[in-house]
Amino acid sequence: MSNIESTKDLAEESLARGEYETAVTAATALVEAGEPWLLDGLVRRAMALENWADGPSDRLVAAANDWQRLIEIAPAPVSYRGLARVLLKLGDREFALVNLLEAERRGATPEVLLGFAEYYRTASPPDLGRAKAYFLRAALRGRTQGIRGYVEVAYELDQPFSGVAMALIGLVATPLLALVLGERRHAGF
């Protein structure tokens, strides 16, 4: 295994363990190594910066810049979704929506649907009806976060029967989703 491959492994393992400073350092080395490591480095660094709660104060801006660079190099739904997620955290709802719409145009994955649900749920004022509809669409595409979000929003809308029905469906469907989708069933926005 080459040195750069071990750096990639370090970035990935550190990210999985929540060791974000180490992940950022290793991912930065991948970015600096250029092709073919650039995209791996940008994705891992953006994710580490986004989740590094006690990291530098400009970490979310840096994560947004990495996602934007990814979009310029390889426009894909995951890049637009990542940028939208960071922009929501930064409070730039308008540009977040633009990126969610572009992610949807390139492929309405269940994770993009969860992004829309989050967008509408956190609006001011919240549009819980639309959030619930997006959670339902994600749930129907096998995402447990869609099931959970639907139940929560149903209760927020004072629709306990709808919430209980989805919770029961979730109890039955989750083992089947585990068999069919494996860990993908937990994928979120």
mmCIF file of C-alpha atoms in Angstrom, residues 60-124:
data_model
loop_
_atom_site.group_PDB
_atom_site.id
_atom_site.type_symbol
_atom_site.label_atom_id
_atom_site.label_comp_id
_atom_site.label_asym_id
_atom_site.label_seq_id
_atom_site.Cartn_x
_atom_site.Cartn_y
_atom_site.Cartn_z
ATOM 1 C CA LEU A 60 -18.690 25.559 7.810
ATOM 2 C CA VAL A 61 -17.603 28.156 5.262
ATOM 3 C CA ALA A 62 -14.587 25.977 4.434
ATOM 4 C CA ALA A 63 -16.871 22.928 4.099
ATOM 5 C CA ALA A 64 -19.176 24.891 1.763
ATOM 6 C CA ASN A 65 -16.151 25.888 -0.322
ATOM 7 C CA ASP A 66 -15.089 22.232 -0.614
ATOM 8 C CA TRP A 67 -18.595 21.176 -1.691
ATOM 9 C CA GLN A 68 -18.666 24.029 -4.223
ATOM 10 C CA ARG A 69 -15.313 22.918 -5.614
ATOM 11 C CA LEU A 70 -16.652 19.361 -5.892
ATOM 12 C CA ILE A 71 -19.635 20.664 -7.847
ATOM 13 C CA GLU A 72 -17.290 22.452 -10.252
ATOM 14 C CA ILE A 73 -15.200 19.306 -10.799
ATOM 15 C CA ALA A 74 -17.865 16.590 -10.671
ATOM 16 C CA PRO A 75 -21.450 17.857 -10.428
ATOM 17 C CA ALA A 76 -23.476 15.111 -8.784
ATOM 18 C CA PRO A 77 -26.511 14.987 -6.491
ATOM 19 C CA VAL A 78 -24.326 14.165 -3.482
ATOM 20 C CA SER A 79 -22.266 17.338 -3.982
ATOM 21 C CA TYR A 80 -25.305 19.590 -4.299
ATOM 22 C CA ARG A 81 -26.913 17.887 -1.313
ATOM 23 C CA GLY A 82 -23.766 18.348 0.780
ATOM 24 C CA LEU A 83 -23.582 22.032 -0.105
ATOM 25 C CA ALA A 84 -27.290 22.482 0.662
ATOM 26 C CA ARG A 85 -26.878 20.825 4.076
ATOM 27 C CA VAL A 86 -23.978 23.132 5.006
ATOM 28 C CA LEU A 87 -25.795 26.199 3.683
ATOM 29 C CA LEU A 88 -28.790 25.387 5.888
ATOM 30 C CA LYS A 89 -26.427 25.289 8.867
ATOM 31 C CA LEU A 90 -25.008 28.644 7.776
ATOM 32 C CA GLY A 91 -28.537 30.081 7.472
ATOM 33 C CA ASP A 92 -28.397 30.638 3.702
ATOM 34 C CA ARG A 93 -31.791 29.044 3.023
ATOM 35 C CA GLU A 94 -32.249 30.558 -0.439
ATOM 36 C CA PHE A 95 -29.012 29.134 -1.866
ATOM 37 C CA ALA A 96 -29.633 25.868 0.015
ATOM 38 C CA LEU A 97 -32.948 25.505 -1.821
ATOM 39 C CA VAL A 98 -31.254 26.219 -5.174
ATOM 40 C CA ASN A 99 -28.809 23.389 -4.475
ATOM 41 C CA LEU A 100 -31.532 20.999 -3.316
ATOM 42 C CA LEU A 101 -33.470 21.671 -6.510
ATOM 43 C CA GLU A 102 -30.352 20.995 -8.587
ATOM 44 C CA ALA A 103 -29.660 17.791 -6.661
ATOM 45 C CA GLU A 104 -33.246 16.706 -7.324
ATOM 46 C CA ARG A 105 -32.920 17.555 -11.018
ATOM 47 C CA ARG A 106 -29.855 15.314 -11.219
ATOM 48 C CA GLY A 107 -31.513 12.462 -9.337
ATOM 49 C CA ALA A 108 -34.210 12.562 -6.655
ATOM 50 C CA THR A 109 -32.509 10.227 -4.217
ATOM 51 C CA PRO A 110 -34.138 9.500 -0.854
ATOM 52 C CA GLU A 111 -31.394 11.584 0.765
ATOM 53 C CA VAL A 112 -32.377 14.599 -1.362
ATOM 54 C CA LEU A 113 -36.000 14.069 -0.312
ATOM 55 C CA LEU A 114 -34.843 14.136 3.326
ATOM 56 C CA GLY A 115 -33.060 17.402 2.534
ATOM 57 C CA PHE A 116 -36.301 18.959 1.340
ATOM 58 C CA ALA A 117 -38.061 17.654 4.448
ATOM 59 C CA GLU A 118 -35.418 19.299 6.630
ATOM 60 C CA TYR A 119 -35.643 22.508 4.608
ATOM 61 C CA TYR A 120 -39.409 22.809 5.051
ATOM 62 C CA ARG A 121 -39.373 21.637 8.670
ATOM 63 C CA THR A 122 -36.839 24.307 9.663
ATOM 64 C CA ALA A 123 -38.459 27.145 7.691
ATOM 65 C CA SER A 124 -39.717 30.170 9.539
#
